[in-house]
XYZ file of C-alpha atoms in Angstrom:
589
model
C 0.000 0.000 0.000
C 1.407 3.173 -0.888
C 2.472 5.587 1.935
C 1.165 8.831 0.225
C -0.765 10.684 2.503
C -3.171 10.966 0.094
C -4.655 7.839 1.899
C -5.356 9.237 5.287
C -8.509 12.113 5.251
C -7.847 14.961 4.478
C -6.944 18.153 6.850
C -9.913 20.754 6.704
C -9.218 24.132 5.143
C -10.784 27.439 5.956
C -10.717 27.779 2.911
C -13.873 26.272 0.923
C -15.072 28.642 -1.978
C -18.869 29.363 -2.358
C -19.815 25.687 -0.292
C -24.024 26.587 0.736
C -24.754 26.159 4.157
C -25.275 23.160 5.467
C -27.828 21.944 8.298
C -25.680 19.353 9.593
C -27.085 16.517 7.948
C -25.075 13.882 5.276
C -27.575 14.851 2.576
C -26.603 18.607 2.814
C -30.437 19.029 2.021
C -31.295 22.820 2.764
C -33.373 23.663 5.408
C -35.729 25.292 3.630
C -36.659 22.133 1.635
C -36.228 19.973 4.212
C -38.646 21.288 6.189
C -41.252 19.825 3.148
C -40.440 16.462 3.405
C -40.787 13.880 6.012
C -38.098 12.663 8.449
C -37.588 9.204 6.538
C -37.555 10.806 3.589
C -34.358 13.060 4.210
C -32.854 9.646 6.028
C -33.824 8.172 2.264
C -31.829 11.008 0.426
C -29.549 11.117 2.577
C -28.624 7.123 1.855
C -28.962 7.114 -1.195
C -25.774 7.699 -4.171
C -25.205 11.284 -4.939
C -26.100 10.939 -8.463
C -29.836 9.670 -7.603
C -30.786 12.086 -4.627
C -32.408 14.624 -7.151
C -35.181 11.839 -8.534
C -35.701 10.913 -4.465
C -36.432 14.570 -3.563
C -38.336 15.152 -6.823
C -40.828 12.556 -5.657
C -40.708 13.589 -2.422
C -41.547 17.292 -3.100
C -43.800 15.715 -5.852
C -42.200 17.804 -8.640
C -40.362 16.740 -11.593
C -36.121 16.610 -11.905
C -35.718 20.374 -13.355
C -37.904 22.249 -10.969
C -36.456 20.570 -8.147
C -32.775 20.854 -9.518
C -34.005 24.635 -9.835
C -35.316 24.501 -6.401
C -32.063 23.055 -4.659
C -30.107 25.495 -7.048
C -31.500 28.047 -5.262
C -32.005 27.082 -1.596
C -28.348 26.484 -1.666
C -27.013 29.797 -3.026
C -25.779 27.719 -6.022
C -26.261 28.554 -9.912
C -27.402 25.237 -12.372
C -25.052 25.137 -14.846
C -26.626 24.428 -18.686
C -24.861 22.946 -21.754
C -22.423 21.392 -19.469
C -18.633 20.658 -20.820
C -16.042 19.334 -19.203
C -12.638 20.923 -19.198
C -10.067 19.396 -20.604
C -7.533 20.824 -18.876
C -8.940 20.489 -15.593
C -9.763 16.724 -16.467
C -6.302 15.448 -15.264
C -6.485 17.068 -12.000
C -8.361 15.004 -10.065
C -8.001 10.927 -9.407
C -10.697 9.197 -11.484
C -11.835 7.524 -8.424
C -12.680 10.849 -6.349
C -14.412 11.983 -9.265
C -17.041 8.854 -9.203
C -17.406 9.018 -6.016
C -18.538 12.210 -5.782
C -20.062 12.295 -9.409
C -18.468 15.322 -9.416
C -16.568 16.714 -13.060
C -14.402 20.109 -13.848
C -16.627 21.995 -16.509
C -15.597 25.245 -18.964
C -17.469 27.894 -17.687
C -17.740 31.235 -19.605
C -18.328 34.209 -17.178
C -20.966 37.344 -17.031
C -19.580 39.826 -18.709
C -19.949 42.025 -15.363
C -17.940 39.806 -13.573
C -14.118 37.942 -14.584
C -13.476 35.461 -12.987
C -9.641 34.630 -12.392
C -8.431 31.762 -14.896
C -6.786 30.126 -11.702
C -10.421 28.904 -10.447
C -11.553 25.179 -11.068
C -14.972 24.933 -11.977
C -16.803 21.909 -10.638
C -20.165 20.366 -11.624
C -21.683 18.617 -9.036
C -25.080 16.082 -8.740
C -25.533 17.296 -5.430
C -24.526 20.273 -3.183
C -21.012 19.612 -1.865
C -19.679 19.531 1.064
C -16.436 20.867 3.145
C -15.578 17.185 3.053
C -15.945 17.413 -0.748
C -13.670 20.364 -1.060
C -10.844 19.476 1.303
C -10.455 16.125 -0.841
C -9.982 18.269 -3.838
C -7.903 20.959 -2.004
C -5.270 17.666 -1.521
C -4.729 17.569 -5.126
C -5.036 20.917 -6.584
C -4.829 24.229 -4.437
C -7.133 26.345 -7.232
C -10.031 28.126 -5.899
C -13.094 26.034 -6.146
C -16.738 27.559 -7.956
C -19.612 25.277 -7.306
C -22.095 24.770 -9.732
C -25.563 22.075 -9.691
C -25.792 19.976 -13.127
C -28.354 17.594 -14.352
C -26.999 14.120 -12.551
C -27.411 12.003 -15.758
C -25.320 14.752 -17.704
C -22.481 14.922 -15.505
C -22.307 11.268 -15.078
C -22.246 10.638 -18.683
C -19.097 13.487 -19.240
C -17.559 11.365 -15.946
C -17.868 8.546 -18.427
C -16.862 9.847 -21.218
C -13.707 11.241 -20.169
C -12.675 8.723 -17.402
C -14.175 5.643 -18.894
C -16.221 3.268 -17.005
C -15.118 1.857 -13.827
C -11.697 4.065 -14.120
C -11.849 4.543 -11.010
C -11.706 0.469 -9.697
C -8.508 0.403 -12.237
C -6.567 3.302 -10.915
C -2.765 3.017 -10.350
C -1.246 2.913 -7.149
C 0.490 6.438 -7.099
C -2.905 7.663 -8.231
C -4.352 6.339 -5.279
C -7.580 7.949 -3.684
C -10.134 6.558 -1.115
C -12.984 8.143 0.158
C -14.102 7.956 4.109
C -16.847 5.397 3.835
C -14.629 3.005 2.035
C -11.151 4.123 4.111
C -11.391 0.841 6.070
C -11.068 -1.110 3.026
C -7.880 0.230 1.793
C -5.754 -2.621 2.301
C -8.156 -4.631 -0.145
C -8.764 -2.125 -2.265
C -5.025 -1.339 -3.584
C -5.197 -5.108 -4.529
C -5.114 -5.610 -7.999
C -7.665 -8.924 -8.196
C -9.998 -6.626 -6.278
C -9.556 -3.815 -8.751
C -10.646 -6.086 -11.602
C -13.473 -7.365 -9.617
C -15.172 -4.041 -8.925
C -13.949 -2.675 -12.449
C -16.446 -5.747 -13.620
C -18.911 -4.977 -11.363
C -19.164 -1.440 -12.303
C -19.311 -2.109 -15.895
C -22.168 -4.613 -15.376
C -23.508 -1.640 -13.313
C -23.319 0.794 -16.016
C -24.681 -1.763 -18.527
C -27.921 -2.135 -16.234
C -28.340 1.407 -15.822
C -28.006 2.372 -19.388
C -30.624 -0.645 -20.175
C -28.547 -2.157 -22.398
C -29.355 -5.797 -23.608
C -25.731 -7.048 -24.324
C -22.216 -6.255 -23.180
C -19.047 -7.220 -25.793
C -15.730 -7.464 -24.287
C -13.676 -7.515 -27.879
C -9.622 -7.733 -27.419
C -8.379 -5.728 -30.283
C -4.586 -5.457 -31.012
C -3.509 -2.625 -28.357
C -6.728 -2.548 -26.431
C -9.498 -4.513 -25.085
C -13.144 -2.741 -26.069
C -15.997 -3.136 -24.952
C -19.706 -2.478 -26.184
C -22.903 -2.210 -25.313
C -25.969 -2.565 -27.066
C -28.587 -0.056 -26.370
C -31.950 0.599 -27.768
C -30.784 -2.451 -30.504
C -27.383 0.185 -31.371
C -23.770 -1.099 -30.753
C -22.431 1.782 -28.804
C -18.924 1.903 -27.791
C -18.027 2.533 -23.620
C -14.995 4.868 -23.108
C -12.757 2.687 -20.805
C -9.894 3.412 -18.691
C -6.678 4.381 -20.734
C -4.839 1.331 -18.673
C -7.579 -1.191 -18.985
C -5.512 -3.172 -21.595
C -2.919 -3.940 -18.871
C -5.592 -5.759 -16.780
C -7.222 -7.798 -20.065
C -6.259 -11.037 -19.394
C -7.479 -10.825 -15.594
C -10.882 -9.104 -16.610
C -11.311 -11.945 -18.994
C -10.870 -14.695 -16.527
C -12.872 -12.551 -13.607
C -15.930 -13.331 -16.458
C -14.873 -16.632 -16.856
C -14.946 -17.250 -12.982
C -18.247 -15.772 -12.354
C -19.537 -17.869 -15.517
C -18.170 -21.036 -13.784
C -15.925 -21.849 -17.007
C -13.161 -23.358 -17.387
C -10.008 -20.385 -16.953
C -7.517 -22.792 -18.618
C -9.118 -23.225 -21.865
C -8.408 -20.898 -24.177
C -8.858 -22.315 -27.482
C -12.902 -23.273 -27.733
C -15.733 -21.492 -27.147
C -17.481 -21.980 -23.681
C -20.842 -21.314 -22.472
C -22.417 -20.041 -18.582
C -24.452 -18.080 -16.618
C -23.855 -15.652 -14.304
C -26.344 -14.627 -11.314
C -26.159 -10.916 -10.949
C -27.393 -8.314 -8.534
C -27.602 -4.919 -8.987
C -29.147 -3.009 -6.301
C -32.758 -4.083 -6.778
C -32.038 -5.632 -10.341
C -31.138 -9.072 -10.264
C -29.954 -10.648 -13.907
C -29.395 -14.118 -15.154
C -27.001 -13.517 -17.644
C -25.700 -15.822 -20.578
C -22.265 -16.049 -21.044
C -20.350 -16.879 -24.099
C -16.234 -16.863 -24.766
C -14.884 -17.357 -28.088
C -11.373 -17.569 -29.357
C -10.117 -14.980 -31.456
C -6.752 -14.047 -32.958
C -5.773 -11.639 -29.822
C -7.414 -13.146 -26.734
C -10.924 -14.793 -25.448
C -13.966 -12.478 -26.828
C -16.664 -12.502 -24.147
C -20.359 -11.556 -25.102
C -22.653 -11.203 -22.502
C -26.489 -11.253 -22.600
C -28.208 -9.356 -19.745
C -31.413 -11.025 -19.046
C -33.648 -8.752 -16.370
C -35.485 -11.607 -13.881
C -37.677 -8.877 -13.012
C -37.805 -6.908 -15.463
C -41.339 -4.955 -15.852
C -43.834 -6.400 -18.107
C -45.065 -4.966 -21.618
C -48.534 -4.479 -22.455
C -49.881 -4.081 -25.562
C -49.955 -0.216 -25.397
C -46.667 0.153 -23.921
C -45.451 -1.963 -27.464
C -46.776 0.742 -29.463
C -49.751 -1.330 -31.143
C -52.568 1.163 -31.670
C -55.961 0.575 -30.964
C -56.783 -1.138 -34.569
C -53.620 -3.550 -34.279
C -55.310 -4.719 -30.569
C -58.655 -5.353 -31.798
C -57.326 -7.835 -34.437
C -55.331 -9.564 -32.191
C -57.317 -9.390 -29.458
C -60.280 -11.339 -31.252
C -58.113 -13.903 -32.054
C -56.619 -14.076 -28.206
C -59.951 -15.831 -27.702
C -60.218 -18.071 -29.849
C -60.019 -21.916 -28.753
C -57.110 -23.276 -30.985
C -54.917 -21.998 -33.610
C -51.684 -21.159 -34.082
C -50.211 -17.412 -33.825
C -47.015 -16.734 -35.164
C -44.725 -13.541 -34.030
C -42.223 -13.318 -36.570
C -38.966 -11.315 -37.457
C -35.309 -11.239 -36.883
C -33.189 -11.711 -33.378
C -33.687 -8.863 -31.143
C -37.204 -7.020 -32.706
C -38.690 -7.837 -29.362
C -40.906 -11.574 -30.440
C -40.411 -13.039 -27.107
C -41.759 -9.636 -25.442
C -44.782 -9.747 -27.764
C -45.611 -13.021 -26.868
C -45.545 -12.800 -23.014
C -47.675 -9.460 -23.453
C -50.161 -11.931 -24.859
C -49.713 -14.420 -22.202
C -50.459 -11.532 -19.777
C -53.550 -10.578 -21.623
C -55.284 -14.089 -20.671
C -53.841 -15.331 -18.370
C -56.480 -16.442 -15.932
C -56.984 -19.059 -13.063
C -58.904 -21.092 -15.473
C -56.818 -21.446 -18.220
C -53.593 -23.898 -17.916
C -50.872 -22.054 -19.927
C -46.961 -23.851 -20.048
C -44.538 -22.276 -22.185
C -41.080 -23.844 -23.204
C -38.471 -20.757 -23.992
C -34.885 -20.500 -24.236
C -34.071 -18.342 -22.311
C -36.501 -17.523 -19.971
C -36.886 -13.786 -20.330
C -39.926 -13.069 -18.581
C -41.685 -14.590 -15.197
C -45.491 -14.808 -15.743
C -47.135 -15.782 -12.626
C -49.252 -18.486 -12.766
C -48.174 -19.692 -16.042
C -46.044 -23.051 -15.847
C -42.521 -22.361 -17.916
C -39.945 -24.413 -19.001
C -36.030 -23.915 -19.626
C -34.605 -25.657 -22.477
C -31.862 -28.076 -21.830
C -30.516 -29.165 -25.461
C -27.212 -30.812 -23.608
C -29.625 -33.157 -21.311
C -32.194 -33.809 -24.259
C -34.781 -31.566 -23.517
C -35.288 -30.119 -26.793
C -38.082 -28.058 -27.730
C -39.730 -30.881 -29.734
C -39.565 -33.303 -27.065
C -40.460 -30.566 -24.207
C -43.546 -29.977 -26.556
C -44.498 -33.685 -26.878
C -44.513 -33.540 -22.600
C -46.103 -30.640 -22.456
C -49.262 -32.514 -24.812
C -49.433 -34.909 -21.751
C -49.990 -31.959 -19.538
C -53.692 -31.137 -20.056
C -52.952 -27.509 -21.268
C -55.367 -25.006 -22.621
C -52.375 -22.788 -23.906
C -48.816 -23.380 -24.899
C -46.196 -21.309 -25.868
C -43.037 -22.458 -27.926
C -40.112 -19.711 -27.523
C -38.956 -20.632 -31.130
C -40.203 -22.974 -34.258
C -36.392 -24.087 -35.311
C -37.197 -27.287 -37.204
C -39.596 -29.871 -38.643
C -40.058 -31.568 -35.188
C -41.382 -28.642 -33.689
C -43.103 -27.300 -36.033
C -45.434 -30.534 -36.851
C -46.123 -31.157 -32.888
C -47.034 -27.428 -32.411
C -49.133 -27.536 -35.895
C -51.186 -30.759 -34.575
C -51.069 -29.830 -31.214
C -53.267 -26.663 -32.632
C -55.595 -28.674 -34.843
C -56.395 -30.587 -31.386
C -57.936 -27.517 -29.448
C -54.693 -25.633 -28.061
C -54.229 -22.367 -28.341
C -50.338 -22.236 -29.532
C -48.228 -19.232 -29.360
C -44.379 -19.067 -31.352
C -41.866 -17.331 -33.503
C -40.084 -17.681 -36.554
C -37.523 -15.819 -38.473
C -38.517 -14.232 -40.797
C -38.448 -10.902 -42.862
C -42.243 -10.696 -42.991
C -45.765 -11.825 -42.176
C -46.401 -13.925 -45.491
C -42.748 -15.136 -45.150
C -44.053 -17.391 -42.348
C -46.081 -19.432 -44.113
C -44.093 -20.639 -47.020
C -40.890 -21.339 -44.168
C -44.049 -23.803 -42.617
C -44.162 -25.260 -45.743
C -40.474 -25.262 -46.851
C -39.659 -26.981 -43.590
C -42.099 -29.912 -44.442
C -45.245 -29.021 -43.615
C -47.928 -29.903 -45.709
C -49.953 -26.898 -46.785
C -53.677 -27.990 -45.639
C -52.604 -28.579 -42.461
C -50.461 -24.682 -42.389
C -54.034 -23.257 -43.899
C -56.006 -24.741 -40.881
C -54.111 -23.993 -38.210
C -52.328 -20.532 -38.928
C -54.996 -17.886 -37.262
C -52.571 -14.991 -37.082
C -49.264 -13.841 -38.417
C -47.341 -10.686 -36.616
C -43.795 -9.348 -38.296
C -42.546 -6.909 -36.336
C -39.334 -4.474 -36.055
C -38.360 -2.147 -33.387
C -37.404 1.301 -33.673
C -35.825 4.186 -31.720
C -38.208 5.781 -29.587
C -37.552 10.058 -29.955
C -36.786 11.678 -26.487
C -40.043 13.545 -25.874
C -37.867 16.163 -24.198
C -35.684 17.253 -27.083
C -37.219 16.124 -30.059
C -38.208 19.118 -32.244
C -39.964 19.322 -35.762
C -37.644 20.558 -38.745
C -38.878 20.528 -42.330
C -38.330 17.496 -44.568
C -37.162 18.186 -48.439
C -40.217 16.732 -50.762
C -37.230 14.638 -52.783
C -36.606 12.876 -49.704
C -40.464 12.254 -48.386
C -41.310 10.893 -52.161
C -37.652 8.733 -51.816
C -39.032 7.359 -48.798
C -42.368 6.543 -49.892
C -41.003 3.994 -52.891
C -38.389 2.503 -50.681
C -41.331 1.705 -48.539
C -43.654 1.006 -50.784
C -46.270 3.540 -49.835
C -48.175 5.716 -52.366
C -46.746 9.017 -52.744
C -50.677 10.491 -51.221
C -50.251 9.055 -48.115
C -47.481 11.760 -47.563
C -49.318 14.458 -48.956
C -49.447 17.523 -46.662
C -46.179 17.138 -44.401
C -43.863 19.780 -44.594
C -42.238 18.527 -40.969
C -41.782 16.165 -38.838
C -40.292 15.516 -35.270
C -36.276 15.149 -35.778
C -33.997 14.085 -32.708
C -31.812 16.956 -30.708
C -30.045 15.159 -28.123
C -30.340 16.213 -24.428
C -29.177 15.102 -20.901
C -31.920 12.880 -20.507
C -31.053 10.776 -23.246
C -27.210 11.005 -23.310
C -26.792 13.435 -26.315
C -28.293 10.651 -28.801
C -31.637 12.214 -29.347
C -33.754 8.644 -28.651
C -34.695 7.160 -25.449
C -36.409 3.504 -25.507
C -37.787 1.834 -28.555
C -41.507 1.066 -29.905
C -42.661 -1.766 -32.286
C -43.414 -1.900 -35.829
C -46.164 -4.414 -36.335
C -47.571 -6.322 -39.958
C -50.502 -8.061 -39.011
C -51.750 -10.756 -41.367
C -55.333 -12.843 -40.663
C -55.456 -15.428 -43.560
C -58.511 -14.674 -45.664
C -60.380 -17.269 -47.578
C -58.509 -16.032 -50.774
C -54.976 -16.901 -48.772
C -56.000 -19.893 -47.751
C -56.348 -21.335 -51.531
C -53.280 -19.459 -52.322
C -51.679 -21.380 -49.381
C -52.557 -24.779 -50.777
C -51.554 -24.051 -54.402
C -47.818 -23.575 -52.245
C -47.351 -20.320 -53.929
C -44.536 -17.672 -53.377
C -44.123 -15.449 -50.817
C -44.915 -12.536 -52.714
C -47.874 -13.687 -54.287
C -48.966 -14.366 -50.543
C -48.207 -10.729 -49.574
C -50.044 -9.051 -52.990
C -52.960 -11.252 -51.794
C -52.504 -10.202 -48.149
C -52.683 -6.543 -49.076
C -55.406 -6.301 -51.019
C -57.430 -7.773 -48.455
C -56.203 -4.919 -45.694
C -52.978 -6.362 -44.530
C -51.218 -3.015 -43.226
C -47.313 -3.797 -44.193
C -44.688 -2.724 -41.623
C -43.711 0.471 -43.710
C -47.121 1.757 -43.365
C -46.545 0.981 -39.181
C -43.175 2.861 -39.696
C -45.067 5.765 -41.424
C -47.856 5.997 -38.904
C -45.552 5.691 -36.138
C -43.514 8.701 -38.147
C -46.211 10.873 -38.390
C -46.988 11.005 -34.707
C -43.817 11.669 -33.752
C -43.006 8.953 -32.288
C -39.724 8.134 -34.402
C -38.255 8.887 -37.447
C -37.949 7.934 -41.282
C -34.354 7.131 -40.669
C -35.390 4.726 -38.040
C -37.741 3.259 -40.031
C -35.406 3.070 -43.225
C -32.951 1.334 -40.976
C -35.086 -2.009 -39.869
C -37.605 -1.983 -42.952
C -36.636 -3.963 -46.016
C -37.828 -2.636 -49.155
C -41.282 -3.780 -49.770
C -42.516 -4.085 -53.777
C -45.798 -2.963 -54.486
């Protein structure tokens, strides 16, 4: 351990800038909102990470974020600084460490012209009002004047990560070395290296969780080790640590040991799980190494145990795509079929529908790999291909377990597909996927797969495609006007007339904000091709013709294709026509 005093707390200083006053408690919550709020409500705050105290007083005080930022602002003698940027040359100042602790981040700020400020100060913006503790841990590694200003928490923690990387702080070098009071008694541990790379994991797990991304890709590269998340369905690169390739191979195994793989083997690809907790959030998550030229890739799939359930609405169906699937929700027997490629959100479709009927008298078992979703009351069952327990043969079971409805997490091959087909056509309600690019698409797959066509015609009741898009951040999304080249472009691409965009001038186009981390989007909403077979499809079906001649048939009988979902969806501002362009083939007319 080093020797620097740097490890010991700091000596107070007279000295501390424009810190507010402080009542005395942790929280440094003013008096003058304190006095609003109820005793266990401050103790809450006062618990709780820097970074999330705003959202706890918000819904205490029963405002929302940027009133109550404005409120603390000015119950604490502090200014909220806007357009936040961090300072370059200020950056290297402080340990990496101190600065996620504190989620605290030196910013450029541009003075009133009525007032200069000396270049010597260090402008700090902070999620929460400092403290003296704050500033004498800052006066023990720079002695510049300190200016306090409040900053949108999820802004200043995304310029933290930005220019320190995620978990930069677990990875810090010894001579670098920082450690705050609460976590002084741990010092001997923490200067270890294995427990460096064991919180530096953690906290990128962490970060994953909290930025809701669905995967994590730890890629070794030549003269670095990347890693990735993918957010909102978007591979988005995570600034890391400028030392992280030092501690590759050991982050690599830390996966491997949490995965319960073997360390040793290096040259196949291994599968595992991993049981995570993350405050409240607890994730199974899937774990799979491959070999590559440099080192071990690692992919890892988060999969939320908990994770709140869709409803329809909350999909983006509108109130026409409900009623037609809806009606067929009650029906007796039939097969419905959620189709498109891996990640456009099938599985989530599916349990919405299990929600919407589930009922004490109705027995509904489901066979999925993964399990993605808990549905209470509904019987489900994990897929085990390295024991035998296939989906075919988990299906054939299931037909022994007096069920009203089953679903199959995926149709992958002739097995399947001809037990969940007669399982149908023997009063179950059946529920699966497919891949592929469109509604008609699944039909003729039945068939290529073996299927004979009568038996596809009687049982399909309902096809779904689907695709999921960007959502636009509500609070920066603004309308701008859209060239006429480019609206009659888009139209042919997706095979829309040219009418159905007469009359728009503008539509909503993304900004970028602090609330969704400068990208303009925050969440994503479905795209949806619904297709009921019609008495006309249902000859087509049994003359086994092509996909297309399925789909010309399908929309002339009201099939609405996914690019007029994407238009709709346009036109209400709920994403845009580059969004749309991005997951919608080009359909012929």
């Amino acid at each position: 351990m080093s020797d620097s005093p740097n490890l010991a707390a700091p000596a107070p200083t007279s000295d501390r800038e424009n810190l507010p006053a402080s009542p005395g408690a942790d929280s440094l919550l003013p008096v003058a909102l304190a006095e609003r709020i109820s005793d266990a409500q401050r103790q809450a705050i006062a618990e709780a990470p820097r970074d999330q105290r705003i959202k706890l007083l918000a819904s205490a005080l029963g405002l929302d974020e940027s009133k109550t930022l404005a409120s603390l602002a000015l119950a604490s003698g502090l200014d909220v600084a806007s357009n936040l940027e961090a300072d370059p040359e200020s950056l290297g100042l402080l340990p990496a460490r101190l600065v996620h602790d504190y989620q605290l981040v030196p910013i450029r700020f541009a003075p009133s012209s009525e007032r200069q400020a000396p270049s010597s100060e260090l402008h700090l913006a902070t999620a929460w009002p400092p403290d003296g503790v704050m500033a004498d841990w800052i006066r023990t590694f720079t002695p510049r004047p300190l200016v306090w200003h409040l900053g949108v928490p999820e802004k200043i923690h995304h310029l933290i990560l930005q220019h320190f990387g995620v978990g930069s702080g677990s990875l810090e070098d010894g001579d670098e070395a920082y450690v705050a009071p609460e976590t002084l008694a741990q010092a001997d541990a923490d200067v270890d290296e294995e427990a460096a790379v064991v919180r530096f994991v953690t906290d990128v797990i962490s970060q994953a969780v909290a930025d809701e991304a669905t995967d994590i890709h730890f890629e070794p590269q030549e003269n670095q080790l990347t890693i990735r998340y993918r957010v909102d369905g978007i591979l988005v690169q995570v600034p890391v640590p400028e030392n992280l390739r030092r501690f590759q191979d050991a982050i690599i195994s830390r996966l491997k040991i949490m995965a319960k793989l073997n360390i040793s083997e290096k040259r196949l690809p291994q599968d595992g799980r991993i049981n995570f907790r993350s405050g409240a959030t607890v994730l199974d998550i899937r774990v799979a190494t491959a070999p590559t030229i440099y080192a071990e890739s690692v992919s890892l799939r988060l999969l939320n145990q908990k994770k709140e359930a869709y409803t329809m609405d909350r999909l983006g169906m509108s109130p026409d795509e409900q009623a037609q699937i809806n009606q067929v929700l009650d029906y007796p027997h039939g097969i419905i079929l959620v189709t498109g490629p891996t990640g456009s959100g099938k599985s989530t479709s599916l349990n919405a529908f299990l929600r919407k009927i589930n009922s004490t008298d109705l027995r509904i078992i489901t066979v999925e790999d993964p399990i993605e979703y808990e549905v209470p009351g509904v019987n489900q069952i994990q897929i085990r291909s390295e024991i035998g327990l296939t989906f075919a043969n988990a299906l054939r079971s299931i037909l022994r377990q007096d069920p009203d409805v089953i679903m199959v997490g995926e149709i992958r091959d002739r097995d399947t597909a001809d037990i969940a087909i007669r399982a149908s056509l023997t009063g179950h309600l059946v529920f699966s996927t497919l891949h592929t690019n469109d509604a008609p698409g699944a039909i003729t797959r039945l068939i290529d797969m073996g299927i004979e066509p009568f038996l596809v015609a009687s049982a399909i009741e309902l096809v779904i495609a689907q695709r999921l898009v960007r959502r636009l951040c509500h609070d920066c999304s603004r309308p701008e006007p859209i060239p006429a080249i480019k609206l009659k472009d888009t139209m042919a691409i997706l095979g829309l007339a040219e009418s159905e965009a007469d009359g728009v001038t503008q539509l909503q186009s993304p900004v970028g904000c602090d609330r969704c981390r400068g990208t303009g989007y925050r969440g994503r909403i479905g795209l949806f091709e619904i297709l009921k077979p019609s008495d006309e499809l249902h000859d087509l079906i049994l003359k086994r013709e092509s996909t297309r001649t399925l789909a010309h048939c399908a929309r002339a009988h009201g099939m609405s294709t996914l690019g007029q979902s994407g238009w709709a969806k346009v036109k209400s501002g709920l994403t845009t026509l580059d969004e749309v362009l991005r997951v919608v083939t080009v359909v012929e007319k």
